[in-house]
mmCIF file of C-alpha atoms in Angstrom:
data_model
loop_
_atom_site.group_PDB
_atom_site.id
_atom_site.type_symbol
_atom_site.label_atom_id
_atom_site.label_comp_id
_atom_site.label_asym_id
_atom_site.label_seq_id
_atom_site.Cartn_x
_atom_site.Cartn_y
_atom_site.Cartn_z
ATOM 1 C CA MET A 1 -30.832 3.030 -13.589
ATOM 2 C CA LYS A 2 -27.928 4.213 -15.741
ATOM 3 C CA ARG A 3 -24.563 3.547 -14.145
ATOM 4 C CA ILE A 4 -21.112 4.719 -15.148
ATOM 5 C CA ILE A 5 -17.682 3.941 -13.720
ATOM 6 C CA LEU A 6 -14.996 6.531 -13.047
ATOM 7 C CA PHE A 7 -11.705 4.643 -12.916
ATOM 8 C CA ARG A 8 -9.210 6.535 -10.769
ATOM 9 C CA PHE A 9 -5.550 5.769 -11.449
ATOM 10 C CA HIS A 10 -2.061 7.226 -11.589
ATOM 11 C CA LYS A 11 0.429 4.463 -12.460
ATOM 12 C CA ASN A 12 0.940 0.797 -13.458
ATOM 13 C CA MET A 13 -0.730 0.852 -16.862
ATOM 14 C CA LYS A 14 -0.433 -2.910 -17.408
ATOM 15 C CA VAL A 15 -2.280 -3.535 -14.164
ATOM 16 C CA CYS A 16 -4.831 -0.824 -14.946
ATOM 17 C CA ASN A 17 -5.583 -2.366 -18.342
ATOM 18 C CA ASN A 18 -6.069 -5.737 -16.702
ATOM 19 C CA HIS A 19 -8.366 -4.405 -13.989
ATOM 20 C CA ILE A 20 -10.423 -2.425 -16.510
ATOM 21 C CA SER A 21 -10.918 -5.665 -18.470
ATOM 22 C CA LEU A 22 -12.159 -7.342 -15.286
ATOM 23 C CA LEU A 23 -14.636 -4.523 -14.722
ATOM 24 C CA LYS A 24 -15.911 -4.914 -18.271
ATOM 25 C CA ARG A 25 -16.315 -8.660 -17.842
ATOM 26 C CA TYR A 26 -18.815 -8.204 -15.033
ATOM 27 C CA ASN A 27 -20.326 -4.950 -16.328
ATOM 28 C CA PRO A 28 -20.315 -5.178 -20.136
ATOM 29 C CA ASN A 29 -22.898 -2.424 -20.603
ATOM 30 C CA VAL A 30 -21.496 0.083 -18.117
ATOM 31 C CA PRO A 31 -19.329 2.868 -19.664
ATOM 32 C CA ILE A 32 -15.935 3.354 -17.996
ATOM 33 C CA TYR A 33 -14.238 6.770 -17.888
ATOM 34 C CA GLY A 34 -10.795 7.585 -16.555
ATOM 35 C CA LEU A 35 -9.596 10.019 -13.889
ATOM 36 C CA TYR A 36 -5.815 10.273 -14.204
ATOM 37 C CA GLY A 37 -3.802 11.644 -11.314
ATOM 38 C CA GLY A 38 -0.270 10.740 -12.345
ATOM 39 C CA LYS A 39 2.483 12.864 -13.862
ATOM 40 C CA GLU A 40 1.103 15.351 -16.365
ATOM 41 C CA GLU A 41 4.041 14.911 -18.731
ATOM 42 C CA ASP A 42 3.149 11.221 -19.057
ATOM 43 C CA PHE A 43 -0.469 11.875 -19.994
ATOM 44 C CA PRO A 44 -0.063 11.740 -23.814
ATOM 45 C CA LYS A 45 1.600 8.326 -23.455
ATOM 46 C CA ILE A 46 -1.082 7.165 -21.009
ATOM 47 C CA LYS A 47 -3.847 8.075 -23.460
ATOM 48 C CA LYS A 48 -2.216 5.943 -26.153
ATOM 49 C CA ILE A 49 -1.753 2.968 -23.838
ATOM 50 C CA LEU A 50 -5.361 3.001 -22.636
ATOM 51 C CA ARG A 51 -6.885 3.954 -25.988
ATOM 52 C CA GLY A 52 -9.973 1.792 -26.420
ATOM 53 C CA ALA A 53 -10.008 0.684 -22.773
ATOM 54 C CA LEU A 54 -11.692 3.849 -21.492
ATOM 55 C CA LYS A 55 -14.343 6.077 -23.056
ATOM 56 C CA ASN A 56 -12.411 9.194 -22.071
ATOM 57 C CA ILE A 57 -9.567 10.119 -19.716
ATOM 58 C CA TYR A 58 -9.526 13.340 -17.704
ATOM 59 C CA CYS A 59 -6.149 14.521 -16.440
ATOM 60 C CA ILE A 60 -5.918 16.413 -13.137
ATOM 61 C CA ARG A 61 -3.624 19.321 -13.879
ATOM 62 C CA GLY A 62 -1.694 21.804 -11.792
ATOM 63 C CA LYS A 63 -1.974 19.864 -8.534
ATOM 64 C CA SER A 64 0.634 18.162 -6.376
ATOM 65 C CA ARG A 65 0.807 14.421 -5.791
ATOM 66 C CA ASN A 66 -0.294 14.982 -2.195
ATOM 67 C CA TRP A 67 -3.310 17.049 -3.320
ATOM 68 C CA LYS A 68 -4.439 14.285 -5.673
ATOM 69 C CA TRP A 69 -4.177 11.728 -2.866
ATOM 70 C CA LYS A 70 -6.007 13.765 -0.217
ATOM 71 C CA HIS A 71 -8.682 15.440 -2.308
ATOM 72 C CA GLY A 72 -10.308 12.781 -4.444
ATOM 73 C CA ASP A 73 -13.687 14.436 -4.019
ATOM 74 C CA LEU A 74 -12.343 17.715 -5.415
ATOM 75 C CA ALA A 75 -10.760 15.848 -8.318
ATOM 76 C CA ILE A 76 -14.182 14.345 -9.101
ATOM 77 C CA GLN A 77 -15.663 17.821 -8.817
ATOM 78 C CA LYS A 78 -13.182 19.037 -11.451
ATOM 79 C CA TRP A 79 -13.990 16.071 -13.686
ATOM 80 C CA TYR A 80 -17.730 16.660 -13.388
ATOM 81 C CA ARG A 81 -17.489 20.374 -14.149
ATOM 82 C CA ALA A 82 -15.280 19.801 -17.186
ATOM 83 C CA TYR A 83 -16.731 16.587 -18.593
ATOM 84 C CA GLY A 84 -19.070 14.523 -16.445
ATOM 85 C CA ARG A 85 -21.973 16.961 -16.548
ATOM 86 C CA LYS A 86 -22.304 16.263 -20.290
ATOM 87 C CA LEU A 87 -22.906 12.543 -19.721
ATOM 88 C CA ASP A 88 -26.199 10.732 -19.276
ATOM 89 C CA PHE A 89 -26.155 8.740 -16.036
ATOM 90 C CA ASP A 90 -27.963 8.288 -12.733
ATOM 91 C CA VAL A 91 -25.141 7.043 -10.512
ATOM 92 C CA LEU A 92 -21.355 7.076 -10.683
ATOM 93 C CA HIS A 93 -19.150 4.347 -9.214
ATOM 94 C CA LEU A 94 -15.668 5.506 -8.249
ATOM 95 C CA VAL A 95 -13.334 2.545 -8.753
ATOM 96 C CA GLU A 96 -9.676 2.881 -7.786
ATOM 97 C CA TRP A 97 -7.084 1.120 -9.965
ATOM 98 C CA ASP A 98 -6.203 -1.362 -7.189
ATOM 99 C CA LEU A 99 -9.807 -2.303 -6.323
ATOM 100 C CA LEU A 100 -11.148 -5.620 -7.631
ATOM 101 C CA PHE A 101 -14.820 -6.445 -8.091
ATOM 102 C CA PHE A 102 -15.992 -9.963 -8.932
ATOM 103 C CA SER A 103 -19.677 -9.258 -9.334
ATOM 104 C CA PRO A 104 -21.838 -6.850 -11.339
ATOM 105 C CA LEU A 105 -22.232 -3.419 -9.786
ATOM 106 C CA ASP A 106 -25.999 -3.716 -9.595
ATOM 107 C CA ARG A 107 -25.550 -6.695 -7.263
ATOM 108 C CA LEU A 108 -22.735 -5.246 -5.173
ATOM 109 C CA TYR A 109 -24.699 -2.041 -4.570
ATOM 110 C CA LYS A 110 -28.253 -3.388 -4.637
ATOM 111 C CA HIS A 111 -28.810 -2.263 -1.027
ATOM 112 C CA VAL A 112 -27.769 1.345 -1.765
ATOM 113 C CA PRO A 113 -30.752 3.603 -2.596
ATOM 114 C CA LYS A 114 -30.460 5.420 -5.928
ATOM 115 C CA ASN A 115 -30.291 8.864 -4.358
ATOM 116 C CA ALA A 116 -28.040 7.993 -1.407
ATOM 117 C CA LEU A 117 -24.256 8.094 -1.206
ATOM 118 C CA GLY A 118 -22.690 4.656 -0.850
ATOM 119 C CA LEU A 119 -19.520 4.998 1.220
ATOM 120 C CA THR A 120 -17.211 2.275 2.501
ATOM 121 C CA LEU A 121 -16.644 1.882 6.230
ATOM 122 C CA LEU A 122 -19.250 4.531 6.992
ATOM 123 C CA THR A 123 -19.033 5.097 10.745
ATOM 124 C CA PRO A 124 -20.187 7.769 13.192
ATOM 125 C CA LEU A 125 -17.101 9.897 13.762
ATOM 126 C CA LYS A 126 -17.536 9.904 17.538
ATOM 127 C CA LYS A 127 -16.660 6.195 17.558
ATOM 128 C CA VAL A 128 -13.251 6.679 15.945
ATOM 129 C CA GLU A 129 -12.236 10.336 16.282
ATOM 130 C CA HIS A 130 -9.868 9.669 19.202
ATOM 131 C CA THR A 131 -7.879 7.085 17.232
ATOM 132 C CA TRP A 132 -8.309 8.007 13.545
ATOM 133 C CA TYR A 133 -5.341 9.603 11.814
ATOM 134 C CA TRP A 134 -7.308 12.481 10.264
ATOM 135 C CA THR A 135 -8.699 13.634 13.608
ATOM 136 C CA THR A 136 -5.697 12.997 15.874
ATOM 137 C CA HIS A 137 -2.643 14.183 13.892
ATOM 138 C CA GLU A 138 -1.759 17.750 12.973
ATOM 139 C CA PRO A 139 -2.381 19.664 10.818
ATOM 140 C CA HIS A 140 -5.376 17.456 9.967
ATOM 141 C CA LYS A 141 -6.897 17.649 13.454
ATOM 142 C CA THR A 142 -7.001 21.457 13.348
ATOM 143 C CA GLU A 143 -8.167 21.464 9.728
ATOM 144 C CA TRP A 144 -11.075 19.185 10.611
ATOM 145 C CA LYS A 145 -12.161 21.589 13.354
ATOM 146 C CA GLN A 146 -11.941 24.450 10.854
ATOM 147 C CA LEU A 147 -13.995 22.533 8.286
ATOM 148 C CA LEU A 148 -16.643 21.645 10.848
ATOM 149 C CA ASN A 149 -16.858 25.260 11.997
ATOM 150 C CA HIS A 150 -17.180 26.336 8.362
ATOM 151 C CA ALA A 151 -20.064 23.892 7.862
ATOM 152 C CA ARG A 152 -21.821 25.188 10.966
ATOM 153 C CA GLU A 153 -21.364 28.871 10.162
ATOM 154 C CA LYS A 154 -22.133 28.754 6.423
ATOM 155 C CA TYR A 155 -24.731 25.993 6.231
ATOM 156 C CA GLY A 156 -26.094 25.756 9.759
ATOM 157 C CA TYR A 157 -24.811 22.185 10.034
ATOM 158 C CA GLN A 158 -25.991 20.566 13.280
ATOM 159 C CA LYS A 159 -25.842 16.846 12.516
ATOM 160 C CA LYS A 160 -23.398 14.240 13.780
ATOM 161 C CA PRO A 161 -20.488 13.772 11.338
ATOM 162 C CA TYR A 162 -19.325 10.492 9.845
ATOM 163 C CA ALA A 163 -16.034 8.957 8.771
ATOM 164 C CA CYS A 164 -15.459 6.682 5.780
ATOM 165 C CA ILE A 165 -12.810 5.482 3.350
ATOM 166 C CA CYS A 166 -12.959 6.237 -0.350
ATOM 167 C CA GLY A 167 -12.669 2.763 -1.861
ATOM 168 C CA GLY A 168 -15.704 1.932 -3.982
ATOM 169 C CA ALA A 169 -17.754 5.066 -3.427
ATOM 170 C CA TYR A 170 -21.184 5.436 -5.081
ATOM 171 C CA PHE A 171 -22.401 8.909 -6.060
ATOM 172 C CA PRO A 172 -25.854 9.893 -7.331
ATOM 173 C CA ARG A 173 -25.732 12.327 -10.228
ATOM 174 C CA ARG A 174 -27.893 14.732 -8.202
ATOM 175 C CA PHE A 175 -25.193 14.882 -5.533
ATOM 176 C CA LEU A 176 -22.410 15.506 -8.047
ATOM 177 C CA GLU A 177 -24.444 18.259 -9.675
ATOM 178 C CA LYS A 178 -24.996 20.067 -6.387
ATOM 179 C CA TYR A 179 -21.450 19.429 -5.200
ATOM 180 C CA SER A 180 -20.045 20.877 -8.420
ATOM 181 C CA GLN A 181 -21.694 24.203 -7.635
ATOM 182 C CA LEU A 182 -20.003 24.596 -4.246
ATOM 183 C CA SER A 183 -16.693 26.114 -3.289
ATOM 184 C CA ILE A 184 -15.191 23.444 -1.015
ATOM 185 C CA PRO A 185 -12.350 24.366 1.379
ATOM 186 C CA GLU A 186 -9.239 22.242 0.884
ATOM 187 C CA LEU A 187 -9.239 21.252 4.538
ATOM 188 C CA CYS A 188 -8.450 17.849 6.053
ATOM 189 C CA HIS A 189 -9.401 14.898 3.795
ATOM 190 C CA ASP A 190 -12.107 13.677 1.454
ATOM 191 C CA GLU A 191 -12.949 10.810 3.839
ATOM 192 C CA LEU A 192 -14.466 13.445 6.135
ATOM 193 C CA ARG A 193 -15.685 15.925 3.528
ATOM 194 C CA MET A 194 -17.745 13.478 1.467
ATOM 195 C CA PRO A 195 -20.137 12.400 4.236
ATOM 196 C CA LEU A 196 -20.177 15.912 5.700
ATOM 197 C CA TYR A 197 -21.277 17.596 2.474
ATOM 198 C CA ALA A 198 -23.728 14.813 1.709
ATOM 199 C CA GLN A 199 -25.452 15.692 4.972
ATOM 200 C CA ILE A 200 -25.256 19.404 4.235
ATOM 201 C CA LEU A 201 -26.886 18.841 0.832
ATOM 202 C CA GLY A 202 -29.586 16.591 2.290
ATOM 203 C CA PHE A 203 -28.491 13.205 0.914
ATOM 204 C CA LYS A 204 -28.799 9.928 2.781
ATOM 205 C CA LEU A 205 -25.681 7.922 3.610
ATOM 206 C CA CYS A 206 -25.379 4.171 3.134
ATOM 207 C CA ASN A 207 -22.525 1.784 3.954
ATOM 208 C CA THR A 208 -21.225 -0.303 1.043
ATOM 209 C CA GLY A 209 -20.529 -3.141 3.502
ATOM 210 C CA PHE A 210 -17.142 -3.974 1.982
ATOM 211 C CA ARG A 211 -15.466 -4.038 5.405
ATOM 212 C CA ARG A 212 -15.878 -3.241 9.102
ATOM 213 C CA TRP A 213 -13.981 -0.663 11.148
ATOM 214 C CA ASN A 214 -11.009 -1.984 13.174
ATOM 215 C CA SER A 215 -11.600 -5.549 11.977
ATOM 216 C CA GLN A 216 -8.329 -7.435 11.781
ATOM 217 C CA GLU A 217 -10.135 -10.213 9.917
ATOM 218 C CA ASP A 218 -11.342 -7.829 7.207
ATOM 219 C CA ASN A 219 -7.817 -6.515 6.593
ATOM 220 C CA GLN A 220 -7.029 -9.648 4.610
ATOM 221 C CA TYR A 221 -9.806 -8.808 2.131
ATOM 222 C CA PHE A 222 -10.280 -5.032 2.119
ATOM 223 C CA ASN A 223 -8.077 -2.398 3.728
ATOM 224 C CA ALA A 224 -6.746 1.113 3.213
ATOM 225 C CA LYS A 225 -3.492 0.472 5.077
ATOM 226 C CA ASN A 226 -1.423 -0.937 2.214
ATOM 227 C CA ILE A 227 -1.668 -4.428 3.694
ATOM 228 C CA PRO A 228 -1.059 -6.828 0.780
ATOM 229 C CA LEU A 229 -3.787 -9.363 0.070
ATOM 230 C CA LYS A 230 -3.110 -13.050 -0.466
ATOM 231 C CA LEU A 231 -4.308 -14.789 -3.587
ATOM 232 C CA ALA A 232 -5.425 -17.849 -1.624
ATOM 233 C CA ALA A 233 -7.663 -15.752 0.624
ATOM 234 C CA ILE A 234 -9.374 -14.109 -2.371
ATOM 235 C CA LYS A 235 -9.906 -17.385 -4.228
ATOM 236 C CA LYS A 236 -11.294 -19.011 -1.110
ATOM 237 C CA GLU A 237 -13.939 -16.280 -0.889
ATOM 238 C CA LEU A 238 -14.758 -16.524 -4.586
ATOM 239 C CA LYS A 239 -15.543 -20.224 -4.201
ATOM 240 C CA LYS A 240 -18.223 -19.423 -1.631
ATOM 241 C CA SER A 241 -21.698 -18.718 -3.004
ATOM 242 C CA ASN A 242 -22.080 -15.921 -0.452
ATOM 243 C CA GLY A 243 -18.401 -14.956 -0.238
ATOM 244 C CA ARG A 244 -16.868 -11.529 -0.628
ATOM 245 C CA ARG A 245 -16.685 -10.016 -4.088
ATOM 246 C CA ALA A 246 -14.808 -6.756 -3.379
ATOM 247 C CA PHE A 247 -11.071 -6.693 -2.576
ATOM 248 C CA HIS A 248 -8.518 -3.935 -1.978
ATOM 249 C CA PRO A 249 -5.605 -3.388 -2.532
ATOM 250 C CA TRP A 250 -4.564 -5.687 -5.407
ATOM 251 C CA ARG A 251 -1.713 -4.065 -7.318
ATOM 252 C CA ILE A 252 -0.688 -6.762 -9.744
ATOM 253 C CA VAL A 253 -2.306 -8.341 -12.791
ATOM 254 C CA TRP A 254 -5.243 -10.578 -11.959
ATOM 255 C CA ASN A 255 -5.003 -14.010 -13.568
ATOM 256 C CA ASP A 256 -7.948 -16.395 -13.285
#
């Protein structure tokens, strides 16, 4: 299976360079491409800084900072249409700049079928929709209802929706190809759209297993709430033969 990495970043080039080096250490034969969502005027400088670190860097243009944060799936769609479709690969690993992996990708994702989407914190929406930000706060709550109605009316969607977080997503090329051909409404958030459209397009969903929903214990290793991780906690896990090997967020240089 041919894997590639799409490294998503927008700032902290010193940290990005360091984290890219860590990815290469564990995945020396996996090409790494960049998806840049920072300030457009800084892009020429960014390309020089990361020259040699990444095979190519695609810049998201003409979009606000908020759009780039909320619509990662649509940013990947843009990348695939403009560049990714020319590449030879079977699966794409989306790796955010503040996500650390301490194991080869083929081990971390060995339980994910080749043609399934691997999504972190994959959970039936009914379990969390009364407490989750994207389904309880406006305008996101209304937008989710609009998106779900759109899926039902246009695609005859009748399945039960899922929630997820974006960290460490795994995309089959077949999914990206089909997704690139669709016109996706900019409603709600990619953490609802990705599993929804995977179901619409007939792809299986698989949990990466990097963390559990509403687990206070897991927050110290992997979270999407900007809770800083502690070095001691990470190193303790790395000493275990069966310890965790995926950590988020880590926004400083990693020193062994």
